[in-house]
CSV table of N, CA and C in Angstrom, one decimal:
chain,number,residue,atom,x,y,z
A,279,MET,N,114.8,74.2,-22.9
A,279,MET,CA,113.7,75.0,-23.4
A,279,MET,C,112.4,74.2,-23.4
A,280,ARG,N,112.5,72.9,-23.8
A,280,ARG,CA,111.3,72.1,-23.9
A,280,ARG,C,110.6,71.9,-22.5
A,281,PRO,N,111.4,71.7,-21.4
A,281,PRO,CA,110.7,71.7,-20.1
A,281,PRO,C,110.0,73.0,-19.8
A,282,VAL,N,110.5,74.1,-20.2
A,282,VAL,CA,109.9,75.4,-19.9
A,282,VAL,C,108.6,75.5,-20.6
A,283,VAL,N,108.6,75.1,-21.9
A,283,VAL,CA,107.4,75.2,-22.7
A,283,VAL,C,106.3,74.3,-22.1
A,284,LEU,N,106.7,73.1,-21.8
A,284,LEU,CA,105.8,72.1,-21.2
A,284,LEU,C,105.2,72.6,-19.9
A,285,LEU,N,106.0,73.2,-19.0
A,285,LEU,CA,105.6,73.8,-17.8
A,285,LEU,C,104.6,74.9,-18.0
A,286,ALA,N,104.9,75.8,-19.0
A,286,ALA,CA,104.0,76.9,-19.3
A,286,ALA,C,102.7,76.4,-19.8
A,287,CYS,N,102.7,75.4,-20.6
A,287,CYS,CA,101.4,74.8,-21.1
A,287,CYS,C,100.6,74.2,-20.0
A,288,CYS,N,101.2,73.5,-19.1
A,288,CYS,CA,100.5,72.9,-17.9
A,288,CYS,C,99.9,74.0,-17.0
A,289,LEU,N,100.7,75.1,-16.8
A,289,LEU,CA,100.2,76.2,-16.0
A,289,LEU,C,99.0,76.9,-16.6
A,290,LEU,N,99.1,77.1,-17.9
A,290,LEU,CA,98.0,77.7,-18.7
A,290,LEU,C,96.8,76.9,-18.6
A,291,ALA,N,96.9,75.6,-18.8
A,291,ALA,CA,95.7,74.7,-18.8
A,291,ALA,C,95.1,74.7,-17.4
A,292,THR,N,95.9,74.7,-16.3
A,292,THR,CA,95.4,74.8,-15.0
A,292,THR,C,94.7,76.1,-14.7
A,293,ALA,N,95.3,77.2,-15.1
A,293,ALA,CA,94.8,78.5,-14.9
A,293,ALA,C,93.4,78.7,-15.6
A,294,CYS,N,93.3,78.1,-16.8
A,294,CYS,CA,92.0,78.3,-17.5
A,294,CYS,C,90.9,77.5,-16.9
A,295,GLY,N,91.2,76.5,-16.1
A,295,GLY,CA,90.2,75.6,-15.5
A,295,GLY,C,89.5,74.8,-16.6
A,296,SER,N,88.5,74.0,-16.1
A,296,SER,CA,87.8,73.2,-17.0
A,296,SER,C,86.5,73.9,-17.3
A,297,THR,N,86.0,73.7,-18.5
A,297,THR,CA,84.7,74.3,-18.9
A,297,THR,C,83.7,73.1,-19.1
A,298,PRO,N,82.4,73.4,-18.8
A,298,PRO,CA,81.4,72.3,-19.0
A,298,PRO,C,81.4,71.9,-20.5
A,299,PRO,N,81.2,70.6,-20.7
A,299,PRO,CA,81.1,70.2,-22.1
A,299,PRO,C,79.9,70.9,-22.8
A,300,ASP,N,79.9,70.8,-24.1
A,300,ASP,CA,78.8,71.5,-24.8
A,300,ASP,C,77.5,70.8,-24.5
A,301,VAL,N,76.8,71.3,-23.5
A,301,VAL,CA,75.5,70.8,-23.1
A,301,VAL,C,74.5,71.9,-23.1
A,302,GLU,N,73.2,71.5,-23.3
A,302,GLU,CA,72.1,72.4,-23.3
A,302,GLU,C,71.6,72.5,-21.9
A,303,PRO,N,71.8,73.7,-21.2
A,303,PRO,CA,71.4,73.8,-19.8
A,303,PRO,C,69.9,73.9,-19.7
A,304,LEU,N,69.4,73.4,-18.6
A,304,LEU,CA,67.9,73.5,-18.3
A,304,LEU,C,67.7,75.0,-17.8
A,305,PRO,N,66.6,75.6,-18.2
A,305,PRO,CA,66.3,76.9,-17.6
A,305,PRO,C,66.1,76.8,-16.1
A,306,GLU,N,66.5,77.8,-15.4
A,306,GLU,CA,66.2,78.0,-14.0
A,306,GLU,C,65.1,78.9,-13.8
A,307,SER,N,64.0,78.5,-13.1
A,307,SER,CA,62.8,79.3,-13.0
A,307,SER,C,62.3,79.1,-11.6
A,308,PRO,N,61.5,80.1,-11.1
A,308,PRO,CA,60.8,79.9,-9.8
A,308,PRO,C,59.9,78.7,-9.8
A,309,GLU,N,59.7,78.2,-8.6
A,309,GLU,CA,58.8,77.0,-8.4
A,309,GLU,C,57.4,77.4,-9.0
A,310,PRO,N,56.8,76.6,-9.9
A,310,PRO,CA,55.6,76.9,-10.5
A,310,PRO,C,54.4,77.0,-9.5
A,311,ALA,N,53.7,78.1,-9.6
A,311,ALA,CA,52.5,78.2,-8.6
A,311,ALA,C,51.5,77.1,-8.9
A,312,GLY,N,51.0,76.5,-7.8
A,312,GLY,CA,50.0,75.5,-7.9
A,312,GLY,C,50.5,74.1,-8.4
A,313,ALA,N,51.8,73.9,-8.6
A,313,ALA,CA,52.3,72.7,-9.0
A,313,ALA,C,52.0,71.6,-8.0
A,314,THR,N,51.8,70.4,-8.5
A,314,THR,CA,51.6,69.2,-7.6
A,314,THR,C,53.0,68.7,-7.2
A,315,VAL,N,53.2,68.5,-5.9
A,315,VAL,CA,54.4,68.0,-5.4
A,315,VAL,C,54.5,66.4,-5.4
A,316,PHE,N,55.5,65.9,-6.1
A,316,PHE,CA,55.7,64.4,-6.1
A,316,PHE,C,56.9,64.1,-5.3
A,317,SER,N,56.9,62.8,-4.8
A,317,SER,CA,58.0,62.2,-4.1
A,317,SER,C,58.6,61.2,-5.0
A,318,ALA,N,59.9,61.0,-4.9
A,318,ALA,CA,60.6,60.0,-5.7
A,318,ALA,C,60.0,58.6,-5.4
A,319,ARG,N,59.7,57.9,-6.5
A,319,ARG,CA,59.2,56.5,-6.4
A,319,ARG,C,60.0,55.6,-7.4
A,320,PRO,N,61.0,55.0,-6.9
A,320,PRO,CA,61.8,54.1,-7.8
A,320,PRO,C,61.1,52.8,-8.1
A,321,ASP,N,59.9,52.6,-7.5
A,321,ASP,CA,59.1,51.4,-7.8
A,321,ASP,C,58.1,51.6,-8.9
A,322,ILE,N,58.1,52.7,-9.7
A,322,ILE,CA,57.1,52.9,-10.7
A,322,ILE,C,57.2,51.7,-11.8
A,323,VAL,N,56.1,51.5,-12.4
A,323,VAL,CA,55.9,50.4,-13.4
A,323,VAL,C,55.8,51.1,-14.8
A,324,GLU,N,56.3,50.4,-15.8
A,324,GLU,CA,56.3,50.9,-17.2
A,324,GLU,C,56.9,52.3,-17.3
A,325,ALA,N,58.1,52.4,-16.7
A,325,ALA,CA,58.8,53.7,-16.7
A,325,ALA,C,59.2,54.1,-18.1
A,326,HIS,N,59.1,55.4,-18.2
A,326,HIS,CA,59.4,56.1,-19.5
A,326,HIS,C,60.0,57.5,-19.2
A,327,PRO,N,60.8,58.0,-20.0
A,327,PRO,CA,61.4,59.3,-19.8
A,327,PRO,C,60.4,60.4,-19.8
A,328,LEU,N,60.5,61.4,-18.9
A,328,LEU,CA,59.7,62.6,-18.9
A,328,LEU,C,60.6,63.8,-19.2
A,329,THR,N,60.0,64.8,-19.8
A,329,THR,CA,60.7,66.0,-20.2
A,329,THR,C,60.7,66.9,-18.9
A,330,ILE,N,61.9,67.3,-18.5
A,330,ILE,CA,62.0,68.3,-17.5
A,330,ILE,C,62.0,69.7,-18.1
A,331,THR,N,61.1,70.5,-17.7
A,331,THR,CA,61.0,71.8,-18.4
A,331,THR,C,61.9,72.9,-17.8
A,332,SER,N,62.2,72.8,-16.5
A,332,SER,CA,63.0,73.7,-15.8
A,332,SER,C,63.4,73.2,-14.4
A,333,PHE,N,64.1,74.0,-13.7
A,333,PHE,CA,64.5,73.6,-12.3
A,333,PHE,C,64.6,74.9,-11.5
A,334,SER,N,64.5,74.7,-10.2
A,334,SER,CA,64.7,75.8,-9.2
A,334,SER,C,65.6,75.3,-8.1
A,335,ARG,N,66.3,76.2,-7.5
A,335,ARG,CA,67.2,75.9,-6.3
A,335,ARG,C,66.3,75.9,-5.1
A,336,VAL,N,66.3,74.8,-4.3
A,336,VAL,CA,65.6,74.7,-3.1
A,336,VAL,C,66.5,75.1,-1.9
A,337,GLY,N,67.8,74.8,-2.1
A,337,GLY,CA,68.8,75.1,-1.1
A,337,GLY,C,70.2,74.9,-1.8
A,338,ASP,N,71.3,75.0,-1.1
A,338,ASP,CA,72.6,74.8,-1.7
A,338,ASP,C,72.8,73.5,-2.3
A,339,ASP,N,72.1,72.5,-1.7
A,339,ASP,CA,72.3,71.1,-2.1
A,339,ASP,C,71.1,70.4,-2.5
A,340,ARG,N,70.0,71.1,-3.0
A,340,ARG,CA,68.8,70.5,-3.4
A,340,ARG,C,68.2,71.3,-4.6
A,341,LEU,N,67.7,70.5,-5.5
A,341,LEU,CA,67.0,71.1,-6.7
A,341,LEU,C,65.5,70.7,-6.7
A,342,SER,N,64.7,71.4,-7.3
A,342,SER,CA,63.3,71.0,-7.6
A,342,SER,C,63.2,71.0,-9.1
A,343,LEU,N,62.8,69.8,-9.6
A,343,LEU,CA,62.6,69.6,-11.1
A,343,LEU,C,61.2,69.9,-11.4
A,344,HIS,N,60.9,70.5,-12.6
A,344,HIS,CA,59.6,70.9,-13.0
A,344,HIS,C,59.2,70.1,-14.2
A,345,PHE,N,58.0,69.5,-14.3
A,345,PHE,CA,57.7,68.6,-15.4
A,345,PHE,C,56.2,68.5,-15.5
A,346,GLU,N,55.7,67.8,-16.5
A,346,GLU,CA,54.2,67.5,-16.6
A,346,GLU,C,54.0,66.0,-16.7
A,347,THR,N,53.0,65.5,-16.0
A,347,THR,CA,52.7,64.1,-15.9
A,347,THR,C,51.3,63.9,-15.6
A,348,GLY,N,50.9,62.7,-15.3
A,348,GLY,CA,49.5,62.4,-14.8
A,348,GLY,C,49.3,62.6,-13.4
A,349,THR,N,48.1,62.4,-12.9
A,349,THR,CA,47.8,62.7,-11.5
A,349,THR,C,48.6,61.8,-10.5
A,350,PRO,N,48.9,62.3,-9.3
A,350,PRO,CA,49.7,61.6,-8.4
A,350,PRO,C,49.0,60.4,-7.8
A,351,GLU,N,47.7,60.3,-8.0
A,351,GLU,CA,47.0,59.1,-7.5
A,351,GLU,C,47.3,57.8,-8.3
A,352,CYS,N,47.8,58.0,-9.5
A,352,CYS,CA,48.1,56.9,-10.4
A,352,CYS,C,49.5,56.9,-10.9
A,353,PHE,N,50.1,58.1,-11.0
A,353,PHE,CA,51.4,58.2,-11.6
A,353,PHE,C,52.5,58.7,-10.7
A,354,GLY,N,53.7,58.2,-10.9
A,354,GLY,CA,54.9,58.6,-10.0
A,354,GLY,C,56.1,58.9,-10.9
A,355,VAL,N,57.1,59.4,-10.2
A,355,VAL,CA,58.3,59.8,-10.9
A,355,VAL,C,59.5,59.3,-10.2
A,356,ASP,N,60.6,59.0,-10.9
A,356,ASP,CA,61.9,58.5,-10.4
A,356,ASP,C,63.0,59.4,-10.9
A,357,PRO,N,63.5,60.4,-10.2
A,357,PRO,CA,64.6,61.2,-10.6
A,357,PRO,C,66.0,60.5,-10.3
A,358,THR,N,66.9,60.7,-11.2
A,358,THR,CA,68.3,60.3,-10.9
A,358,THR,C,69.2,61.5,-11.3
A,359,MET,N,70.4,61.5,-10.6
A,359,MET,CA,71.3,62.6,-10.9
A,359,MET,C,72.7,62.0,-11.1
A,360,THR,N,73.5,62.7,-12.0
A,360,THR,CA,74.9,62.4,-12.2
A,360,THR,C,75.6,63.7,-12.1
A,361,GLU,N,76.6,63.8,-11.2
A,361,GLU,CA,77.3,65.0,-10.9
A,361,GLU,C,78.8,64.9,-11.3
A,362,THR,N,79.3,66.0,-11.9
A,362,THR,CA,80.7,66.2,-12.1
A,362,THR,C,81.0,67.5,-11.5
A,363,ASP,N,82.3,67.9,-11.6
A,363,ASP,CA,82.7,69.2,-11.1
A,363,ASP,C,82.0,70.4,-11.8
A,364,ASP,N,81.6,70.2,-13.1
A,364,ASP,CA,81.1,71.2,-13.9
A,364,ASP,C,79.6,71.1,-14.2
A,365,VAL,N,79.1,69.9,-14.2
A,365,VAL,CA,77.7,69.6,-14.7
A,365,VAL,C,76.9,68.7,-13.8
A,366,VAL,N,75.6,69.0,-13.6
A,366,VAL,CA,74.7,68.1,-12.9
A,366,VAL,C,73.7,67.7,-14.0
A,367,THR,N,73.7,66.4,-14.3
A,367,THR,CA,72.8,65.9,-15.3
A,367,THR,C,71.6,65.2,-14.6
A,368,VAL,N,70.4,65.6,-14.9
A,368,VAL,CA,69.2,65.0,-14.2
A,368,VAL,C,68.5,64.2,-15.3
A,369,THR,N,67.9,63.0,-14.8
A,369,THR,CA,67.1,62.2,-15.6
A,369,THR,C,65.8,62.0,-14.8
A,370,LEU,N,64.6,62.1,-15.5
A,370,LEU,CA,63.4,61.9,-14.8
A,370,LEU,C,62.5,60.9,-15.5
A,371,MET,N,62.2,59.8,-14.8
A,371,MET,CA,61.4,58.7,-15.4
A,371,MET,C,60.0,58.8,-14.8
A,372,GLY,N,59.0,58.6,-15.6
A,372,GLY,CA,57.6,58.6,-15.1
A,372,GLY,C,57.0,57.2,-15.3
A,373,GLY,N,56.0,56.9,-14.5
A,373,GLY,CA,55.4,55.6,-14.7
A,373,GLY,C,54.2,55.5,-13.8
A,374,THR,N,53.6,54.3,-13.9
A,374,THR,CA,52.4,54.0,-13.1
A,374,THR,C,52.8,53.5,-11.7
A,375,LEU,N,52.1,54.0,-10.7
A,375,LEU,CA,52.4,53.5,-9.3
A,375,LEU,C,51.9,52.0,-9.3
A,376,PRO,N,52.7,51.2,-8.5
A,376,PRO,CA,52.4,49.8,-8.4
A,376,PRO,C,50.9,49.5,-7.9
A,377,GLU,N,50.5,50.3,-7.0
A,377,GLU,CA,49.2,50.2,-6.4
A,377,GLU,C,48.1,50.6,-7.3
A,378,ALA,N,48.4,51.3,-8.4
A,378,ALA,CA,47.4,51.8,-9.4
A,378,ALA,C,47.3,50.9,-10.6
A,379,GLN,N,48.1,49.9,-10.7
A,379,GLN,CA,48.1,49.1,-11.9
A,379,GLN,C,46.8,48.5,-12.4
A,380,ASP,N,46.0,48.1,-11.4
A,380,ASP,CA,44.7,47.4,-11.7
A,380,ASP,C,43.5,48.3,-11.6
A,381,ARG,N,43.7,49.6,-11.6
A,381,ARG,CA,42.5,50.5,-11.5
A,381,ARG,C,42.5,51.5,-12.6
A,382,MET,N,41.4,52.1,-12.8
A,382,MET,CA,41.2,53.1,-13.9
A,382,MET,C,41.7,54.4,-13.4
A,383,CYS,N,42.5,55.1,-14.3
A,383,CYS,CA,43.1,56.4,-14.0
A,383,CYS,C,42.6,57.4,-15.0
A,384,ILE,N,42.3,58.6,-14.5
A,384,ILE,CA,41.9,59.6,-15.4
A,384,ILE,C,43.1,60.1,-16.2
A,385,MET,N,42.9,60.5,-17.4
A,385,MET,CA,44.0,61.0,-18.2
A,385,MET,C,44.0,62.6,-18.2
A,386,VAL,N,44.5,63.1,-17.1
A,386,VAL,CA,44.6,64.5,-16.9
A,386,VAL,C,46.0,64.8,-16.6
A,387,ALA,N,46.6,65.8,-17.3
A,387,ALA,CA,48.0,66.2,-17.1
A,387,ALA,C,48.0,67.2,-15.9
A,388,VAL,N,49.1,67.1,-15.1
A,388,VAL,CA,49.3,68.1,-14.1
A,388,VAL,C,50.7,68.6,-14.2
A,389,PHE,N,51.0,69.8,-13.7
A,389,PHE,CA,52.3,70.3,-13.6
A,389,PHE,C,52.9,69.8,-12.3
A,390,GLY,N,54.0,69.2,-12.3
A,390,GLY,CA,54.6,68.6,-11.1
A,390,GLY,C,56.0,69.1,-10.8
A,391,THR,N,56.3,68.9,-9.5
A,391,THR,CA,57.7,69.2,-9.1
A,391,THR,C,58.2,68.0,-8.2
A,392,VAL,N,59.4,67.8,-8.2
A,392,VAL,CA,60.0,66.8,-7.3
A,392,VAL,C,61.4,67.3,-6.8
A,393,GLU,N,61.6,67.2,-5.5
A,393,GLU,CA,62.9,67.7,-5.0
A,393,GLU,C,63.9,66.5,-5.1
A,394,VAL,N,65.2,66.9,-5.4
A,394,VAL,CA,66.2,65.9,-5.5
A,394,VAL,C,67.5,66.5,-4.8
A,395,PRO,N,68.1,65.6,-4.0
A,395,PRO,CA,69.3,66.1,-3.3
A,395,PRO,C,70.6,66.0,-4.2
A,396,LEU,N,71.5,66.9,-4.0
A,396,LEU,CA,72.8,66.9,-4.6
A,396,LEU,C,73.8,66.3,-3.7
A,397,GLN,N,74.9,65.8,-4.3
A,397,GLN,CA,76.0,65.3,-3.4
A,397,GLN,C,76.8,66.4,-2.9
A,398,SER,N,76.9,67.5,-3.6
A,398,SER,CA,77.6,68.7,-3.2
A,398,SER,C,76.8,69.9,-3.7
A,399,PRO,N,77.1,71.1,-3.1
A,399,PRO,CA,76.4,72.3,-3.5
A,399,PRO,C,76.4,72.6,-5.0
A,400,LEU,N,75.4,73.1,-5.5
A,400,LEU,CA,75.3,73.4,-7.0
A,400,LEU,C,76.3,74.4,-7.4
A,401,GLY,N,76.5,75.5,-6.7
A,401,GLY,CA,77.4,76.5,-7.0
A,401,GLY,C,77.1,77.0,-8.4
A,402,ASP,N,78.2,77.1,-9.3
A,402,ASP,CA,78.0,77.6,-10.6
A,402,ASP,C,77.9,76.5,-11.7
A,403,ARG,N,77.7,75.2,-11.2
A,403,ARG,CA,77.6,74.1,-12.2
A,403,ARG,C,76.4,74.3,-13.1
A,404,VAL,N,76.5,73.7,-14.2
A,404,VAL,CA,75.4,73.7,-15.2
A,404,VAL,C,74.4,72.6,-14.9
A,405,VAL,N,73.1,72.8,-15.0
A,405,VAL,CA,72.2,71.7,-14.8
A,405,VAL,C,71.6,71.4,-16.2
A,406,THR,N,71.6,70.1,-16.5
A,406,THR,CA,71.2,69.7,-17.8
A,406,THR,C,70.4,68.4,-17.7
A,407,ALA,N,69.6,68.1,-18.7
A,407,ALA,CA,68.8,66.9,-18.6
A,407,ALA,C,69.3,65.9,-19.6
A,408,SER,N,69.2,64.6,-19.3
A,408,SER,CA,69.6,63.6,-20.3
A,408,SER,C,68.4,62.9,-20.9
């Protein structure tokens, strides 16, 4: 009887599948009109976390992250992704461009977007920020 119960429990767990951990999903929204397009810059200086306000699907295996930062003449972003079968966790760091370290930069906020590739199609995975 014990093997039958064990087998039934295993089958039930497999049939239910896995669910995403208790995470706060990022809202999915259309690409913001008039947003400034940034490219990933892993060489930014004085990196600090930026808040990702939402994301949009650019393709099956690409996302566009939406955020607010300084002008692209002085500031850059460095996105990173961690993917599991259920969740895509994105982190966005902002900082000064190396070539702008010794110049004056205006303090104006812009709405920005940056595209990031996924290792596999998003499908029905949850997108969250760390």
